[in-house]
Tab-separated table of N, CA, C and O in Angstrom:
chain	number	residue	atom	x	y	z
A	464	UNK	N	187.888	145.657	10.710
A	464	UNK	CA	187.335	145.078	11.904
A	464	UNK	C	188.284	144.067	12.544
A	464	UNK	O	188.875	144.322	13.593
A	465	UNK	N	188.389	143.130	12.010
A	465	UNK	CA	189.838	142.034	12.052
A	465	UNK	C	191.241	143.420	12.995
A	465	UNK	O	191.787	143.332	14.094
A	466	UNK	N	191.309	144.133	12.289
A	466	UNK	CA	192.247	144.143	12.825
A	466	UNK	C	192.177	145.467	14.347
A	466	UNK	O	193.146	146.088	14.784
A	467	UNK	N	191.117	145.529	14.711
A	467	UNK	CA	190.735	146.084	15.972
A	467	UNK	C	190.166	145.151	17.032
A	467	UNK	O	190.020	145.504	18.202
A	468	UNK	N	189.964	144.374	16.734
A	468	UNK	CA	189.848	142.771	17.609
A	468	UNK	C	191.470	142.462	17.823
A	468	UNK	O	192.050	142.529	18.907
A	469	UNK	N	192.051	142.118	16.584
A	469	UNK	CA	193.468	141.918	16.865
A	469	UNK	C	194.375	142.770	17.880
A	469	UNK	O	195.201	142.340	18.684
A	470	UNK	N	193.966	144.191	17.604
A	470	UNK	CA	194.686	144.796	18.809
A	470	UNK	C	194.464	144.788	19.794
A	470	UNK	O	195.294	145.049	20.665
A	471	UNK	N	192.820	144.375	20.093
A	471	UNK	CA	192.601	144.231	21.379
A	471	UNK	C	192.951	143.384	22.436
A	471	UNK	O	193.197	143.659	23.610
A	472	UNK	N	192.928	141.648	21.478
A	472	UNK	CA	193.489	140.701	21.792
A	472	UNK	C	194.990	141.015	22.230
A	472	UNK	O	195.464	140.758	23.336
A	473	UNK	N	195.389	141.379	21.584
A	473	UNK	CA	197.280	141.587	21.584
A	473	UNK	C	197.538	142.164	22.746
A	473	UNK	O	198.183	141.584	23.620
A	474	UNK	N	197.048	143.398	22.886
A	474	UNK	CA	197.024	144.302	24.217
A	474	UNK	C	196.832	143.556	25.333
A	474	UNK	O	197.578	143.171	26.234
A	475	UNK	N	195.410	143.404	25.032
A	475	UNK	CA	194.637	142.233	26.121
A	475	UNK	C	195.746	141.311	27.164
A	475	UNK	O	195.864	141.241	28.387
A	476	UNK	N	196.478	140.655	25.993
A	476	UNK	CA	196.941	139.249	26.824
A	476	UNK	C	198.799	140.049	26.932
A	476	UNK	O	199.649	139.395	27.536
A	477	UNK	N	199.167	141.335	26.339
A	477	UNK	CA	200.782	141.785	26.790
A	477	UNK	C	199.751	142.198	28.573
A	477	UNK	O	199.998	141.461	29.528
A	478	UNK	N	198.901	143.145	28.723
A	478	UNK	CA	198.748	143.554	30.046
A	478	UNK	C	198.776	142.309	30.813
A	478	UNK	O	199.681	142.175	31.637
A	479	UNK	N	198.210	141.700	30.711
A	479	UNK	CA	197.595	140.513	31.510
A	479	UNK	C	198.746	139.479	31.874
A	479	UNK	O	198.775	138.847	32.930
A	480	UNK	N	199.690	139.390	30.860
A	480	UNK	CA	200.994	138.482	30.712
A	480	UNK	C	202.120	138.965	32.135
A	480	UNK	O	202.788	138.347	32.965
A	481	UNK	N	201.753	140.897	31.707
A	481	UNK	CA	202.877	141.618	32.543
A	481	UNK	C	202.151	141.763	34.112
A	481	UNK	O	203.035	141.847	34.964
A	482	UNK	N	200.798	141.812	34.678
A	482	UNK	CA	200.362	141.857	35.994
A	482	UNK	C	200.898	140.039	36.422
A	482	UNK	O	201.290	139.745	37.551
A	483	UNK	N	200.816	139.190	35.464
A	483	UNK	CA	200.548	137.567	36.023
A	483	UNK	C	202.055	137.805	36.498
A	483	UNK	O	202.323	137.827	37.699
A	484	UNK	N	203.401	138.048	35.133
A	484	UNK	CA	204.592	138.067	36.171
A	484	UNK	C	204.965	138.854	37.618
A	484	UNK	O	205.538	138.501	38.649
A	485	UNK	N	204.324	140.135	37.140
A	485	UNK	CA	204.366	141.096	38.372
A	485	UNK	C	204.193	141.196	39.813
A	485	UNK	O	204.808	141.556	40.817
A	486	UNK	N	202.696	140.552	39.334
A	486	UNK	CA	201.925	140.639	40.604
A	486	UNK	C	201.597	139.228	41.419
A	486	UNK	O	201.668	138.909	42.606
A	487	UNK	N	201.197	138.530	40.189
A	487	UNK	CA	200.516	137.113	40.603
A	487	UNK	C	201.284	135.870	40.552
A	487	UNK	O	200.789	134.913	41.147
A	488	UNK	N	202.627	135.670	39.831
A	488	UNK	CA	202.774	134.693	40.263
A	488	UNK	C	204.070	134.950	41.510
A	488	UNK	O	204.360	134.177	42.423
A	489	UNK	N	204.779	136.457	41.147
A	489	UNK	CA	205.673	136.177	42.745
A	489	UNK	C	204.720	136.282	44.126
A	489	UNK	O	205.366	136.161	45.167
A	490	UNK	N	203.547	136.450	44.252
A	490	UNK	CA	202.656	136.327	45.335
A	490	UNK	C	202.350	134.906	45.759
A	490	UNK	O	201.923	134.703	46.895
A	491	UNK	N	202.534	133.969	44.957
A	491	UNK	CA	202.388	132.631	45.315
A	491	UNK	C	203.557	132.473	46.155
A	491	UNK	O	203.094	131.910	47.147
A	492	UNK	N	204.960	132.656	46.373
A	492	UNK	CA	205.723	132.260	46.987
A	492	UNK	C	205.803	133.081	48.392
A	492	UNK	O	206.844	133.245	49.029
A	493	UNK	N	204.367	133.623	48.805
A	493	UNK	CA	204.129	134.213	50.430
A	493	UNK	C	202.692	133.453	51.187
A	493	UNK	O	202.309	133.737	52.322
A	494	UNK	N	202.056	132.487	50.317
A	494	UNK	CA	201.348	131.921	50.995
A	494	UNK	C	201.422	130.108	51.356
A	494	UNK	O	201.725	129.203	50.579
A	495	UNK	N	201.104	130.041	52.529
A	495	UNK	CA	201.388	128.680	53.527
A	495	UNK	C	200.756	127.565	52.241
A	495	UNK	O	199.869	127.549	51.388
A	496	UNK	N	201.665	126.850	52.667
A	496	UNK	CA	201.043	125.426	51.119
A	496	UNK	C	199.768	125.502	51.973
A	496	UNK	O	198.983	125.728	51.052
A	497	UNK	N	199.096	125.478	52.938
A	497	UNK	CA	197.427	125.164	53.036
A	497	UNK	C	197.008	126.581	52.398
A	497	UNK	O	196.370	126.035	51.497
A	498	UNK	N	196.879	127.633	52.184
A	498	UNK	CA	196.601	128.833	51.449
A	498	UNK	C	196.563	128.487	49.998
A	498	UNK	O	195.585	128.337	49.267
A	499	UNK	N	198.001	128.381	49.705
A	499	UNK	CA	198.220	128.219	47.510
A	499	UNK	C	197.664	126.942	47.532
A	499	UNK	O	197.483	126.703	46.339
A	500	UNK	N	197.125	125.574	48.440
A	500	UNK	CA	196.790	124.745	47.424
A	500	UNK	C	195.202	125.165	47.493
A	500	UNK	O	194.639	124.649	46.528
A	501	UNK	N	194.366	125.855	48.229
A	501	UNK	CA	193.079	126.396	48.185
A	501	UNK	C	192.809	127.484	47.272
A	501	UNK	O	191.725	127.781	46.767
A	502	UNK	N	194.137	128.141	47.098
A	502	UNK	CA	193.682	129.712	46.149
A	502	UNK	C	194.082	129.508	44.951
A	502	UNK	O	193.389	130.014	44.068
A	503	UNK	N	195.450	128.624	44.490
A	503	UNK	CA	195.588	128.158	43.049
A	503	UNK	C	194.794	127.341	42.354
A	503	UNK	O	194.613	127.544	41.153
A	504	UNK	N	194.365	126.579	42.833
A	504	UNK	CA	192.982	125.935	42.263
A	504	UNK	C	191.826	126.626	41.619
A	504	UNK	O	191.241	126.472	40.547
A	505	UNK	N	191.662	127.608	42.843
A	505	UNK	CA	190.432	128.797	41.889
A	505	UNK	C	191.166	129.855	40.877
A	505	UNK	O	190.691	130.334	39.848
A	506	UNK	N	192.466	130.088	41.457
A	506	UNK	CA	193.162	131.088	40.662
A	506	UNK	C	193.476	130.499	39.093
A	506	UNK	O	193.758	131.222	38.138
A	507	UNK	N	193.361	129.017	39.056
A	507	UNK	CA	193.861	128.755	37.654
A	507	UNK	C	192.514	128.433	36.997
A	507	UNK	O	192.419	128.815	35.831
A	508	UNK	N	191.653	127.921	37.423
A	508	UNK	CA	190.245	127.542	36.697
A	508	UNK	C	189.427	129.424	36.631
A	508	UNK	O	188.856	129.647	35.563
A	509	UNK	N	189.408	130.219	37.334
A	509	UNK	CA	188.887	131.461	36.777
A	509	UNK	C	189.827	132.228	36.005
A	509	UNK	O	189.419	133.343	35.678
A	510	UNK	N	191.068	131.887	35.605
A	510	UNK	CA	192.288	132.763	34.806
A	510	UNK	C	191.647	132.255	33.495
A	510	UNK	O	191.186	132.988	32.620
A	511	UNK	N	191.677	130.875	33.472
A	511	UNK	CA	191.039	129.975	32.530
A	511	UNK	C	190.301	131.038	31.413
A	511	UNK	O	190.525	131.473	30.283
A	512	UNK	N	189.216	131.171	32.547
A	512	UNK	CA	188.078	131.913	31.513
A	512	UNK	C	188.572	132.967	30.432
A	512	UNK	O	188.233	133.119	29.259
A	513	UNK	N	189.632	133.746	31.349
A	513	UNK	CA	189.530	135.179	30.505
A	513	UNK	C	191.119	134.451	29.412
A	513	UNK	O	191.300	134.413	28.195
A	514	UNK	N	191.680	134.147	30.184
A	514	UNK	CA	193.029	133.838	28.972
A	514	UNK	C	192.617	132.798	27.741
A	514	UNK	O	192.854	133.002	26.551
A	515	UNK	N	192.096	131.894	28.176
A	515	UNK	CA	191.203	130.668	27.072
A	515	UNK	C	190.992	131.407	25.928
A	515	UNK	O	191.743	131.490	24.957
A	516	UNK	N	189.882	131.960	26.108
A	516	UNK	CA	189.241	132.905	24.827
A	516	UNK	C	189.963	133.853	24.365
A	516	UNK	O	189.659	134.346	23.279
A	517	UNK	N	191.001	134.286	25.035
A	517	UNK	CA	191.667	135.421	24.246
A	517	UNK	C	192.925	134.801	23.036
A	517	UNK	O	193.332	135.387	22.033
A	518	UNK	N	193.397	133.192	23.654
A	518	UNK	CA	194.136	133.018	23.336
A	518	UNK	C	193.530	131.855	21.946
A	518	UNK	O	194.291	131.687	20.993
A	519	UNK	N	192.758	131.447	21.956
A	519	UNK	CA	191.968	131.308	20.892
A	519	UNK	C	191.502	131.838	19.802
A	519	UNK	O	191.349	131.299	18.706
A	520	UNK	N	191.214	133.218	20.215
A	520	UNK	CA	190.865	133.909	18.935
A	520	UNK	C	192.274	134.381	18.395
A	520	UNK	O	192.535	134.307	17.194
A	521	UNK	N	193.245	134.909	19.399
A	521	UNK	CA	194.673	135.133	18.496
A	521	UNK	C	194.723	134.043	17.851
A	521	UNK	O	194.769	134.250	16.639
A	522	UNK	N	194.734	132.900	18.154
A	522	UNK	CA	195.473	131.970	17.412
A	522	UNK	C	194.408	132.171	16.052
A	522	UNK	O	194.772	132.519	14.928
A	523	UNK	N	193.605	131.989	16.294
A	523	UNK	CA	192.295	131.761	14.806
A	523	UNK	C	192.577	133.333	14.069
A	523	UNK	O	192.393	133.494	12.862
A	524	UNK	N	193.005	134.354	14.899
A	524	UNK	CA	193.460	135.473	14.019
A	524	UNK	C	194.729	135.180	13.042
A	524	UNK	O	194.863	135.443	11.847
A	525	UNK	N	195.518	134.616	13.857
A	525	UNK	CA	196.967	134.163	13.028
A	525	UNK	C	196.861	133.250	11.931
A	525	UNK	O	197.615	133.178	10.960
A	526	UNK	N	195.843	132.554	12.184
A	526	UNK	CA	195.545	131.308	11.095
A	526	UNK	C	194.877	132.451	9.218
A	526	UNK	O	195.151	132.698	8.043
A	527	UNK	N	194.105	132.642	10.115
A	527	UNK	CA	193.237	133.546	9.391
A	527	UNK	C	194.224	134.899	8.175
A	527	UNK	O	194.207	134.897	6.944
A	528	UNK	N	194.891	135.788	9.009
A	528	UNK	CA	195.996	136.403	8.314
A	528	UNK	C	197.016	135.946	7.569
A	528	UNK	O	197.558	136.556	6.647
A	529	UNK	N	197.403	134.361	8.157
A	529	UNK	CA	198.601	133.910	6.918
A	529	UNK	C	197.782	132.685	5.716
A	529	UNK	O	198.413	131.929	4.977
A	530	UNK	N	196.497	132.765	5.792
A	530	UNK	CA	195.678	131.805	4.870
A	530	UNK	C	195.081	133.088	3.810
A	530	UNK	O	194.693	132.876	2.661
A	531	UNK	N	195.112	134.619	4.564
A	531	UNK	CA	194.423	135.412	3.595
A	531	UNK	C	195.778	136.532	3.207
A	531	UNK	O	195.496	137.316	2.300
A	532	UNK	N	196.719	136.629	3.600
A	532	UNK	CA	197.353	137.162	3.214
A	532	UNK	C	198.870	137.166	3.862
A	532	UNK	O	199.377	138.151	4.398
A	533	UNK	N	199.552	135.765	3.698
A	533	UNK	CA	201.079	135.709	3.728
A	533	UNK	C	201.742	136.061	3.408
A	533	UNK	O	202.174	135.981	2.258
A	534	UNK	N	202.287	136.839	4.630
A	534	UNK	CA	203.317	137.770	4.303
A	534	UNK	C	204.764	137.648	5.576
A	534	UNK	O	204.538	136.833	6.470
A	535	UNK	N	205.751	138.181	5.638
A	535	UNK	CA	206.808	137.455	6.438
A	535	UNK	C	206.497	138.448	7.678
A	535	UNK	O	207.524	138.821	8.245
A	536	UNK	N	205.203	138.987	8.252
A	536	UNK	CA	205.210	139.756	8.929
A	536	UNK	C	204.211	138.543	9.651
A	536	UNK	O	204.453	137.952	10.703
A	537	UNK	N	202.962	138.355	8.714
A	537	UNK	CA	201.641	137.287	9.501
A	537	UNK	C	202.620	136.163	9.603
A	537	UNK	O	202.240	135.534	10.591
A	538	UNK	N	203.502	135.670	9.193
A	538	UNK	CA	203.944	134.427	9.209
A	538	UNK	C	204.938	134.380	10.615
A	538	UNK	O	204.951	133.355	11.297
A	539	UNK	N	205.618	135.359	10.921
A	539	UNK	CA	205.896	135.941	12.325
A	539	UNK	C	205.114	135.666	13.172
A	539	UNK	O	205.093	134.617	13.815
A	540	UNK	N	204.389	136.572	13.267
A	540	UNK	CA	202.752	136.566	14.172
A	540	UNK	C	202.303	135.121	14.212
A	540	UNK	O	202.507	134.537	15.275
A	541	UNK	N	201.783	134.516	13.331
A	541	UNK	CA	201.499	133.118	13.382
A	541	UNK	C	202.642	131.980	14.228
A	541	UNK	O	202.331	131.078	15.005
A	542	UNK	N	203.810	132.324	13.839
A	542	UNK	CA	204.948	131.229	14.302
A	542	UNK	C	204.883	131.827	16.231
A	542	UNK	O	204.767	131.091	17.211
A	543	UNK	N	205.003	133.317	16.210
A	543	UNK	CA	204.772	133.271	17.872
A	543	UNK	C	203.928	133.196	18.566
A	543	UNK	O	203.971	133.271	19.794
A	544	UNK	N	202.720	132.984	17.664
A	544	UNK	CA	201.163	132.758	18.426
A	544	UNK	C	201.422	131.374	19.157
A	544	UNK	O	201.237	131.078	20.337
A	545	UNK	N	201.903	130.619	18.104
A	545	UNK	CA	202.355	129.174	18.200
A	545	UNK	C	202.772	129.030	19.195
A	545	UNK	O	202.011	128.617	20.069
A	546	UNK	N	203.919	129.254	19.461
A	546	UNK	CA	205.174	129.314	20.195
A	546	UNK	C	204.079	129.617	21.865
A	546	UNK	O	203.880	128.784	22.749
A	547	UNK	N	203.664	130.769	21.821
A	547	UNK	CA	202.834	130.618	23.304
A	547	UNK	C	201.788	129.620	23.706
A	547	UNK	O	201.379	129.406	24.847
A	548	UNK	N	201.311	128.870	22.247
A	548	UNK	CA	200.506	127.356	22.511
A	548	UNK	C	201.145	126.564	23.207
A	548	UNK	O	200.655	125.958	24.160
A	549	UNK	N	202.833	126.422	22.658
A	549	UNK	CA	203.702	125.060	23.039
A	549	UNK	C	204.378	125.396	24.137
A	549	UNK	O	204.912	124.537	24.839
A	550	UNK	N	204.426	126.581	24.384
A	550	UNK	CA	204.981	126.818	26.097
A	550	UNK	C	204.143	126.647	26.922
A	550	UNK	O	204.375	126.225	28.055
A	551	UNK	N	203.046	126.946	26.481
A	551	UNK	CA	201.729	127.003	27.725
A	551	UNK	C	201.785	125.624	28.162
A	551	UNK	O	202.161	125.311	29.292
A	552	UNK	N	201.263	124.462	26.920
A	552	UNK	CA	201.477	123.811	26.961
A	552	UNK	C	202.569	122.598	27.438
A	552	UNK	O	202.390	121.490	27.944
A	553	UNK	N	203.299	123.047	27.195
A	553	UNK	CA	205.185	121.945	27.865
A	553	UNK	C	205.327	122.196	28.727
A	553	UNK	O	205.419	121.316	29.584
A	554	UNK	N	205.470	123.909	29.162
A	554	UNK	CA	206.215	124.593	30.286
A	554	UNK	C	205.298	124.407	31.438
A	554	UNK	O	205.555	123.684	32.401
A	555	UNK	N	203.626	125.474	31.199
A	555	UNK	CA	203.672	126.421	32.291
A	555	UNK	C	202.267	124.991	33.065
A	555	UNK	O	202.311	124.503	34.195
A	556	UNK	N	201.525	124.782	32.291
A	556	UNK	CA	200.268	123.673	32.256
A	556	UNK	C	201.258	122.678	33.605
A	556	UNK	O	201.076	122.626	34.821
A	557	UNK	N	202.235	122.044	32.778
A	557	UNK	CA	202.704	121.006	34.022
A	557	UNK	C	203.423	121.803	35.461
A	557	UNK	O	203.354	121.253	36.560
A	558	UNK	N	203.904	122.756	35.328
A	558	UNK	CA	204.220	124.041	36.417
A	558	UNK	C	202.984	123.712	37.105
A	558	UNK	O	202.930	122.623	37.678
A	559	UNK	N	202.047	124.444	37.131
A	559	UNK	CA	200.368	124.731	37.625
A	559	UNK	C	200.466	123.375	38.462
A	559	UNK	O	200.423	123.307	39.690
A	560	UNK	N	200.612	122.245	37.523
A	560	UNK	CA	199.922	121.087	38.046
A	560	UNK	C	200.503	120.576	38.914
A	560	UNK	O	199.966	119.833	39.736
A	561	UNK	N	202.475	121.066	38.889
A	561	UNK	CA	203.149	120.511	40.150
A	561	UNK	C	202.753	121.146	41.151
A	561	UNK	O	202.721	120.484	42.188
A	562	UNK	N	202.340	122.519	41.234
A	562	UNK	CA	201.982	123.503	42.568
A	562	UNK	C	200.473	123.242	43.001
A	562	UNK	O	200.139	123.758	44.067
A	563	UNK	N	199.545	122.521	42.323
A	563	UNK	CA	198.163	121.752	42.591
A	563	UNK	C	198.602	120.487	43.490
A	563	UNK	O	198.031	120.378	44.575
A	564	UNK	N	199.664	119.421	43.099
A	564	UNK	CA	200.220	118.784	43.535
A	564	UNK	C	201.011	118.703	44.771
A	564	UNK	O	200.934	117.775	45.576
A	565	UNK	N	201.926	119.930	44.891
A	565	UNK	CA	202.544	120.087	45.853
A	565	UNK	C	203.180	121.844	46.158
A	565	UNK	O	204.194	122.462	45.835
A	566	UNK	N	201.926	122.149	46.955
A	566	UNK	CA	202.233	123.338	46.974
A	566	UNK	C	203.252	123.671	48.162
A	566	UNK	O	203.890	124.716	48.026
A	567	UNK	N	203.411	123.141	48.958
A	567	UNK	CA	204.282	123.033	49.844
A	567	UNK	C	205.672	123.391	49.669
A	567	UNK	O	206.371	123.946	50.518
A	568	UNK	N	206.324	122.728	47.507
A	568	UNK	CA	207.481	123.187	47.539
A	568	UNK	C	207.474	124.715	46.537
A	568	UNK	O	207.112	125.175	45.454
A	569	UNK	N	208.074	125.005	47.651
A	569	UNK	CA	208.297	126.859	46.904
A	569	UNK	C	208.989	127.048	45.749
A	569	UNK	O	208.925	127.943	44.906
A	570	UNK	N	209.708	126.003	45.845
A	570	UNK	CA	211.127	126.109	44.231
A	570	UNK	C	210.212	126.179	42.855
A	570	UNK	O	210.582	126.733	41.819
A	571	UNK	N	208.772	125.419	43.073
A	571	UNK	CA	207.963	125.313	41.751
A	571	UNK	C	207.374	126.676	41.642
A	571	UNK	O	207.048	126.883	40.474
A	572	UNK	N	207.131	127.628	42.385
A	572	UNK	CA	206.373	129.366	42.020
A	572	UNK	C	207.562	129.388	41.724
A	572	UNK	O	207.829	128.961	40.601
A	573	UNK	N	208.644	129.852	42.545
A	573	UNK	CA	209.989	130.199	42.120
A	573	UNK	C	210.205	130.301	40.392
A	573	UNK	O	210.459	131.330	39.766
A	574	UNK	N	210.031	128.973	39.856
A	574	UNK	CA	210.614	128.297	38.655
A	574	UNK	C	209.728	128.858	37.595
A	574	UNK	O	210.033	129.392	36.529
A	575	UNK	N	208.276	128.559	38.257
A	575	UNK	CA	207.015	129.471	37.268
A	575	UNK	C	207.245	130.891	37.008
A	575	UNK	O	207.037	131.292	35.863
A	576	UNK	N	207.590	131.597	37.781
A	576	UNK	CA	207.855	133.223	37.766
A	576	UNK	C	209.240	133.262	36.649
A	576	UNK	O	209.165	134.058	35.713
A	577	UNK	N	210.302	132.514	36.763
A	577	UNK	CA	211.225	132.770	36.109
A	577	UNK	C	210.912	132.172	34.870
A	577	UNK	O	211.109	132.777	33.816
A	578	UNK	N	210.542	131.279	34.903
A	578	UNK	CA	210.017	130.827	33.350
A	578	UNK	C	208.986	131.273	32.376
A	578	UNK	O	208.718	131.151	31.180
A	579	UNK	N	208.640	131.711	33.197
A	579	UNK	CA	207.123	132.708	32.638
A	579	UNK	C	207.667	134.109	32.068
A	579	UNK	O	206.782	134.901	31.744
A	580	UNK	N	208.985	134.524	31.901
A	580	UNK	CA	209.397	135.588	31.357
A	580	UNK	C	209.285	135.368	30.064
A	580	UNK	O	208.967	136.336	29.373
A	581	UNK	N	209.511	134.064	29.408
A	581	UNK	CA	209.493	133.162	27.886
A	581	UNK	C	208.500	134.285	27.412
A	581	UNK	O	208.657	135.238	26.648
A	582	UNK	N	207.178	133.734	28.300
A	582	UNK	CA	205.900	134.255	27.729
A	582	UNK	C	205.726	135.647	27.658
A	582	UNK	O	205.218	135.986	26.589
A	583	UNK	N	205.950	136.482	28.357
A	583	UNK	CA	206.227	137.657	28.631
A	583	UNK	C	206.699	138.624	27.189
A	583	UNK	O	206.110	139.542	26.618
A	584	UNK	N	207.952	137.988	26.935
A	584	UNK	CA	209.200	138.280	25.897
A	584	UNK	C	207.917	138.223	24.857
A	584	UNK	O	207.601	139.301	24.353
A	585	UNK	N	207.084	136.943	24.463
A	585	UNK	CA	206.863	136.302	23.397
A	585	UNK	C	205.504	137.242	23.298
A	585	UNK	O	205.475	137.970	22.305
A	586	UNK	N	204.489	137.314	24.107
A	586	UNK	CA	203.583	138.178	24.138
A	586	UNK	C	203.681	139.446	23.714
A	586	UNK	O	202.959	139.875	22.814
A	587	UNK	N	204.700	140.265	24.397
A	587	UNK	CA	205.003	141.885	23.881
A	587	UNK	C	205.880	141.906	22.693
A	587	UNK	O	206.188	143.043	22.335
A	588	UNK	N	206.358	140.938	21.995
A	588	UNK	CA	206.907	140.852	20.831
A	588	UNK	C	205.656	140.785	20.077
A	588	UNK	O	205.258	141.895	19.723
A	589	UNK	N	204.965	139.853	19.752
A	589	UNK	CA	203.792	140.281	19.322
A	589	UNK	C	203.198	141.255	19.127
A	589	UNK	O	203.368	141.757	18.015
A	590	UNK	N	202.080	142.083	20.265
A	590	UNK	CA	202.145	143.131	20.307
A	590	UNK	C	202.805	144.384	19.369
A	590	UNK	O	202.214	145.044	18.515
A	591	UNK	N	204.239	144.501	19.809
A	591	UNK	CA	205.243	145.446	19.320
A	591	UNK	C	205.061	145.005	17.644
A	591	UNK	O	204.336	145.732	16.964
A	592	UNK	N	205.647	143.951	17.068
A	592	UNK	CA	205.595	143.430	16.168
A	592	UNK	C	204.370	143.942	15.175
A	592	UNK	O	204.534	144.423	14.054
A	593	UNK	N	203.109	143.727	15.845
A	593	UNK	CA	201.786	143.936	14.583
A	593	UNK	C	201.087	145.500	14.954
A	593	UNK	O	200.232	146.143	14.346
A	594	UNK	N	201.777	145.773	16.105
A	594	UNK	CA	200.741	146.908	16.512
A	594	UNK	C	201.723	148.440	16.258
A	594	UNK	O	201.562	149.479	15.619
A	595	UNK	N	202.702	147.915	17.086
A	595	UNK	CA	203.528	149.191	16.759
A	595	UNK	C	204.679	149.594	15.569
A	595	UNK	O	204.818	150.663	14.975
A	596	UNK	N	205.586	148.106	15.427
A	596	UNK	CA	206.391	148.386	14.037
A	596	UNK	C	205.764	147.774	13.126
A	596	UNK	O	206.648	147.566	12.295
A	597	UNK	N	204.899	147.381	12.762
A	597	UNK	CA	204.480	147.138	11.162
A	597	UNK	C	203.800	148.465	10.639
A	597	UNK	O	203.399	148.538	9.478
């Protein structure tokens, strides 16, 4: 069971990782700062919902796999679950908050889109990692 939740999660957040670079965040750099500071506001508090919970239970999955069975594969999985906590966190969280702040300057989507590949990389490594080569 564990590990059909896990794939779902995994899947879940590589699709979702690859439309946000794709689609959603180079689309921020075509609307008037009065547009992105009205639509990023809702765009980040309803993303909220669905990424929050997904990224929660990975993490409590990762916890869970290297407390019941450590191995240099969960301990992988666990270290890059991580790793997308402390980017979200450092990187992309204060990103958001400069373009809430000042949507006016374009260089901050710019910077989000290119930096947001981190996550991208780190997400489908995952993925690849537990779903397809183990």
């Amino acid at each position: 069971m564990i590990e059909n939740l896990q794939l779902a999660i995994d899947f879940g957040l590589v699709v979702l990782i690859w439309i946000v670079q794709l689609l959603i965040y180079p689309s921020f750099e075509y609307f008037t700062s009065e547009s992105l500071s009205k639509w990023h506001k809702i765009y980040t508090r309803n993303i909220t919902f669905i990424v929050a919970p997904m990224m929660i239970i990975q993490l409590v999955i990762s916890i869970y796999l290297v407390w019941n069975d450590l191995s240099f594969v969960n301990a992988i999985y666990f270290a890059l679950v991580i790793l997308t906590w402390v980017t979200t966190m450092v990187i992309y969280v204060p990103l958001h908050r400069e373009i809430d702040l000042h949507p006016d300057k374009k260089e901050t989507c710019i910077k989000l889109t290119r930096k947001n590949w981190l996550r991208v990389i780190l997400w489908t490594t995952i993925f690849l990692l537990m779903h397809l080569l183990n």
